[in-house]
Coordinates of C-alpha atoms and ligand atoms in Angstrom, one line a residue:
M1 CA -38.0 74.4 131.8
E2 CA -37.2 74.6 135.6
E3 CA -36.0 78.0 136.2
Y4 CA -35.8 79.3 139.7
P5 CA -33.6 81.6 141.7
K6 CA -30.9 79.8 143.7
T7 CA -30.1 82.5 146.2
L8 CA -31.7 85.4 147.7
T9 CA -29.6 87.9 145.5
E10 CA -30.9 86.1 142.5
F11 CA -34.4 86.2 143.8
E12 CA -34.2 89.9 144.2
S13 CA -32.8 90.6 140.8
W14 CA -35.3 88.4 139.0
F15 CA -38.4 89.9 140.7
L16 CA -37.7 93.7 140.8
T17 CA -41.1 94.6 139.3
E18 CA -44.7 93.4 139.1
E19 CA -44.3 93.0 135.4
A20 CA -41.4 90.5 136.0
C21 CA -43.6 88.5 138.5
R22 CA -46.4 88.3 136.2
E23 CA -44.4 87.1 133.4
Y24 CA -42.8 84.4 135.5
L25 CA -46.3 83.2 136.5
A26 CA -47.3 83.3 132.9
R27 CA -44.3 81.0 131.8
L28 CA -45.4 78.6 134.5
R29 CA -49.0 78.6 133.8
W30 CA -49.2 78.6 130.0
S31 CA -45.9 76.6 129.5
G32 CA -48.2 74.0 127.6
G33 CA -50.1 76.7 125.9
F34 CA -53.3 78.7 126.6
R35 CA -56.4 77.0 128.1
C36 CA -59.5 79.0 128.6
P37 CA -61.0 78.5 132.1
R38 CA -64.6 79.2 130.8
C39 CA -64.8 77.2 127.6
G40 CA -61.7 75.0 127.5
H41 CA -60.6 76.5 124.0
D42 CA -56.9 76.6 123.3
K43 CA -56.5 79.7 121.2
A44 CA -56.4 83.2 122.5
W45 CA -55.5 86.6 121.4
T46 CA -52.8 88.2 123.6
A47 CA -53.5 91.5 124.9
N48 CA -50.0 91.6 126.4
K49 CA -47.6 89.0 127.9
T50 CA -50.0 88.4 131.0
L51 CA -53.5 89.0 129.8
Y52 CA -55.3 86.7 127.1
E53 CA -58.5 86.9 125.5
C54 CA -60.0 83.5 124.4
S55 CA -60.5 83.5 120.7
R56 CA -63.8 81.6 121.0
C57 CA -65.7 83.1 124.0
G58 CA -63.9 86.3 124.5
R59 CA -63.2 85.7 128.2
Q60 CA -60.2 87.8 129.4
V61 CA -57.9 85.9 131.4
S62 CA -55.3 87.5 133.5
V63 CA -52.3 85.3 134.7
T64 CA -53.6 85.3 138.2
T65 CA -57.4 84.3 137.4
G66 CA -58.2 80.9 138.9
T67 CA -54.9 80.7 140.9
I68 CA -54.3 81.4 144.7
F69 CA -53.3 84.9 143.7
Q70 CA -56.7 85.6 142.2
G71 CA -58.3 88.9 143.6
T72 CA -55.3 89.8 145.8
H73 CA -54.9 93.6 146.6
K74 CA -51.2 93.1 147.5
P75 CA -48.4 93.3 145.1
L76 CA -47.2 90.0 143.6
R77 CA -43.7 90.8 144.7
Q78 CA -44.9 90.6 148.2
W79 CA -46.5 87.3 147.5
F80 CA -43.2 86.1 146.0
L81 CA -41.2 87.0 148.8
A82 CA -43.7 85.1 151.1
I83 CA -43.2 82.1 149.0
W84 CA -39.4 82.5 149.1
L85 CA -39.4 82.8 152.9
V86 CA -41.7 79.7 153.2
T87 CA -39.4 77.6 151.0
S88 CA -36.0 79.0 151.4
Q89 CA -35.7 78.4 155.2
K90 CA -35.6 74.8 156.3
P91 CA -38.2 75.1 159.0
G92 CA -40.5 77.5 157.1
V93 CA -41.9 80.6 158.7
S94 CA -44.7 81.2 161.1
A95 CA -47.5 83.7 160.5
L96 CA -45.9 86.1 163.1
G97 CA -42.6 85.8 161.4
L98 CA -44.1 86.4 157.9
Q99 CA -46.1 89.4 159.1
A100 CA -42.7 90.8 160.5
S101 CA -40.5 90.1 157.5
L102 CA -43.1 91.5 155.0
G103 CA -44.2 94.5 157.1
L104 CA -47.8 93.3 156.8
G105 CA -50.3 95.4 158.7
S106 CA -52.2 92.5 160.2
Y107 CA -51.3 89.1 161.6
R108 CA -54.6 87.8 159.9
T109 CA -53.2 88.6 156.4
A110 CA -50.1 86.6 157.1
W111 CA -52.1 83.7 158.6
V112 CA -54.3 83.6 155.5
W113 CA -51.5 83.8 153.2
L114 CA -49.8 80.8 154.7
H115 CA -53.0 78.9 154.7
K116 CA -53.5 79.7 150.9
L117 CA -50.0 78.5 150.2
R118 CA -50.6 75.2 152.2
R119 CA -53.5 74.6 149.9
A120 CA -50.9 74.7 147.0
M121 CA -48.6 72.2 148.7
V122 CA -50.5 69.1 147.7
R123 CA -50.1 68.3 144.0
P124 CA -53.5 67.2 142.7
G125 CA -53.2 63.6 141.4
R126 CA -49.7 63.0 143.1
D127 CA -48.3 59.4 143.2
R128 CA -49.0 57.1 146.0
L129 CA -46.0 55.6 148.0
S130 CA -44.8 52.2 147.0
G131 CA -42.2 49.7 148.1
R132 CA -41.8 49.0 151.9
I133 CA -43.9 51.4 154.1
E134 CA -44.0 51.7 157.8
V135 CA -47.4 52.8 159.2
D136 CA -48.5 53.8 162.6
E137 CA -50.6 56.4 164.5
T138 CA -49.5 58.9 167.0
Y139 CA -51.2 61.3 169.2
F140 CA -50.7 64.9 168.6
G141 CA -51.1 67.8 171.2
G142 CA -52.0 67.6 174.8
R143 CA -49.2 67.9 177.5
S144 CA -47.9 64.5 177.6
E145 CA -47.4 61.9 175.2
G146 CA -48.1 59.1 177.6
H147 CA -49.0 55.5 177.1
E148 CA -52.7 55.6 176.8
G149 CA -53.2 53.1 174.1
R150 CA -55.6 53.9 171.5
R151 CA -58.1 55.8 173.7
R152 CA -58.8 59.4 172.3
G153 CA -58.9 62.2 174.7
K154 CA -58.2 65.7 174.0
K155 CA -55.5 64.8 171.7
T156 CA -55.8 64.5 167.9
L157 CA -54.8 61.1 166.2
I158 CA -52.7 61.2 163.1
V159 CA -51.5 58.3 161.0
I160 CA -48.2 58.4 159.3
A161 CA -46.7 56.3 156.4
A162 CA -43.0 56.4 155.9
Q163 CA -41.4 54.8 153.0
E164 CA -38.3 52.6 153.7
D165 CA -35.2 53.6 151.7
G166 CA -32.4 51.2 152.9
R167 CA -32.1 52.3 156.5
K168 CA -33.2 55.8 155.6
I169 CA -36.7 57.5 155.2
G170 CA -38.0 57.9 151.7
R171 CA -41.2 59.9 151.1
I172 CA -44.0 60.3 153.7
R173 CA -47.7 60.9 153.9
M174 CA -49.8 61.7 157.0
Q175 CA -53.2 62.7 157.9
R176 CA -55.5 63.3 160.9
V177 CA -57.9 60.4 161.5
P178 CA -61.0 60.6 163.7
N179 CA -59.9 57.2 165.4
A180 CA -57.8 54.2 165.0
S181 CA -60.6 52.0 163.6
A182 CA -59.9 49.7 160.5
K183 CA -62.2 52.0 158.6
S184 CA -60.0 55.2 159.3
L185 CA -56.8 53.5 158.9
E186 CA -57.7 51.7 155.7
A187 CA -59.1 54.8 154.1
F188 CA -55.7 56.6 154.8
I189 CA -53.7 53.6 153.5
R190 CA -55.8 53.3 150.3
A191 CA -55.3 57.0 149.5
A192 CA -51.5 57.1 150.4
V193 CA -50.0 53.7 149.5
E194 CA -50.1 51.6 146.1
P195 CA -51.6 48.3 146.4
G196 CA -49.0 45.6 146.3
S197 CA -46.8 47.5 148.6
V198 CA -45.5 45.9 151.7
I199 CA -46.9 47.5 154.8
H200 CA -45.3 47.1 158.2
T201 CA -47.2 47.9 161.3
D202 CA -47.5 46.7 164.8
G203 CA -50.2 44.2 165.9
W204 CA -53.2 46.6 166.1
Y205 CA -56.3 44.9 164.9
G206 CA -57.2 47.9 162.9
Y207 CA -54.6 46.8 160.4
V208 CA -55.7 43.2 159.8
G209 CA -57.8 43.8 156.6
L210 CA -54.8 45.2 154.6
K211 CA -54.3 41.9 153.1
A212 CA -57.8 41.7 151.6
L213 CA -57.1 45.3 150.1
G214 CA -54.2 44.0 148.0
Y215 CA -51.2 44.8 150.3
V216 CA -48.6 42.6 151.8
H217 CA -48.8 43.1 155.5
E218 CA -46.1 42.4 157.9
S219 CA -47.2 43.0 161.5
T220 CA -45.0 42.9 164.5
P221 CA -47.2 42.3 167.6
Q222 CA -46.0 44.0 170.8
N223 CA -47.4 45.3 174.1
R224 CA -47.9 48.9 173.8
L225 CA -48.7 49.5 177.4
D226 CA -45.9 47.6 179.2
I227 CA -42.7 48.3 177.4
P228 CA -42.3 52.1 176.9
G229 CA -39.8 52.7 174.0
A230 CA -40.2 49.3 172.5
E231 CA -42.0 50.9 169.6
E232 CA -38.9 53.0 168.8
D233 CA -37.1 49.8 167.4
L234 CA -40.1 48.3 165.7
L235 CA -41.0 51.1 163.5
P236 CA -38.2 53.5 163.7
R237 CA -38.9 55.7 160.5
V238 CA -42.5 56.4 161.3
H239 CA -41.5 57.5 164.9
R240 CA -38.5 59.6 163.7
V241 CA -41.0 61.4 161.5
A242 CA -43.7 61.9 164.3
S243 CA -40.8 63.4 166.5
L244 CA -39.6 65.8 163.8
L245 CA -43.3 66.9 163.2
K246 CA -43.8 67.7 166.8
R247 CA -40.5 69.6 167.0
W248 CA -41.5 71.6 163.9
V249 CA -44.8 72.5 165.4
M250 CA -43.3 73.4 168.8
G251 CA -40.4 75.3 167.1
T252 CA -41.5 77.1 164.0
H253 CA -45.2 77.6 165.3
Q254 CA -44.6 77.6 168.9
G255 CA -47.1 75.0 169.3
G256 CA -49.9 77.4 168.1
V257 CA -51.6 75.0 165.7
S258 CA -55.4 74.5 166.2
H259 CA -56.5 70.8 165.7
E260 CA -59.0 71.9 163.1
H261 CA -56.2 73.1 160.8
L262 CA -53.7 70.5 161.7
D263 CA -54.1 68.6 158.2
Y264 CA -52.9 71.7 156.4
Y265 CA -49.8 71.9 158.7
L266 CA -49.3 68.2 158.0
D267 CA -49.4 69.0 154.2
E268 CA -46.8 71.6 154.6
F269 CA -44.6 69.4 156.8
T270 CA -45.0 66.6 154.2
F271 CA -44.1 69.1 151.4
R272 CA -40.9 70.1 153.0
F273 CA -40.0 66.7 154.1
N274 CA -40.4 65.0 150.8
R275 CA -38.0 67.6 149.2
R276 CA -35.6 67.8 152.1
T277 CA -32.7 66.4 149.7
S278 CA -33.2 68.9 147.0
R279 CA -29.8 70.4 146.2
H280 CA -31.3 73.8 146.0
R281 CA -34.0 75.3 148.1
G282 CA -35.0 77.3 145.0
K283 CA -36.5 74.0 143.6
L284 CA -39.1 74.2 146.5
F285 CA -39.8 77.7 145.5
Y286 CA -40.4 76.6 142.0
R287 CA -42.6 73.7 142.9
L288 CA -44.8 75.8 145.1
M289 CA -45.2 78.4 142.5
Q290 CA -46.0 75.8 139.9
Q291 CA -48.8 74.5 142.1
A292 CA -50.0 77.8 143.1
V293 CA -50.9 78.7 139.6
N294 CA -52.7 75.3 139.2
V295 CA -54.7 75.3 142.4
A296 CA -58.1 77.2 142.5
P297 CA -58.1 80.1 145.0
T298 CA -59.6 79.4 148.4
K299 CA -62.1 81.8 149.6
Y300 CA -61.4 83.8 152.9
S301 CA -64.8 82.4 154.1
D302 CA -63.7 78.8 153.4
L303 CA -60.4 79.4 155.4
V304 CA -62.4 80.8 158.2
K305 CA -65.0 77.9 158.2
D306 CA -62.2 75.8 159.2
V307 CA -61.6 78.0 162.1
R308 CA -65.1 77.0 163.3
G309 CA -64.4 73.4 162.8
K310 CA -66.4 72.9 159.6
R311 CA -63.9 71.6 157.1
H312 CA -64.7 72.0 153.5
N313 CA -63.7 69.1 151.1
R314 CA -60.1 69.1 150.5
K315 CA -59.0 68.4 146.9
Ligands
ZN401 ZN1 -63.2 80.6 126.1

């Protein structure tokens, strides 16, 4: 069952009431049957279509319990519209744009909602990339993207993996890394790429250990400092992704992305990029909804902790 609205008109007619929204969530969440979040039992009495009571322990489970919608004081219809706006538009939406579109009283609410949704953009247990993969790091932020080698100033270093699909780009993964050491780069690659894959990098020594980790490593040495632009030909996919990412952050978000939260923006960019060829944008709406009912809620205090630079563990 992959049912999703394909147009704004369909979206509006499907989700006219809170009841319709709850029933949609219930179909997504319990498509494989009920599962009690307290005791794991799979039998329940139904109080109504969206409220279940575990027949073993008596726990009452509403369709929003244990999802990113848990405890919300706002109508589900408003959440649904937020998800529609995030997914139906190619570049997504900024917190300011969301606040205006939904008529939310505060910017903070819009900001929090977008961050909650970003937590649902990474599917737990997703596949790693495989095949031929380009990997490189890029600096993010700061005024210039100058040629300063791997030294780290005020900019943030991110590492990008882009799958080769003929001459085109397949799927991608990206992450913030503390530095370009072998330890940092290898941790990212092991999480993002299936062993046995061919990994294409430049000659940076941080990549020399890949063979020992079970990858086929192709490196093309080059002098980063002397030949500006030479990289463009060497690893074209990963550099294309880096420039699209920067354009998105400058465009949709007007550059207003703090380094502490960058990973979550990278998750959103990746979610969008890896589904860019979907025939219907509604499919992204469906995927995000599906993951939103399967991802545990993030408390506001945890979102704010990020602001202070103390990141909680990501799932
Ligand atoms: Zn139970």
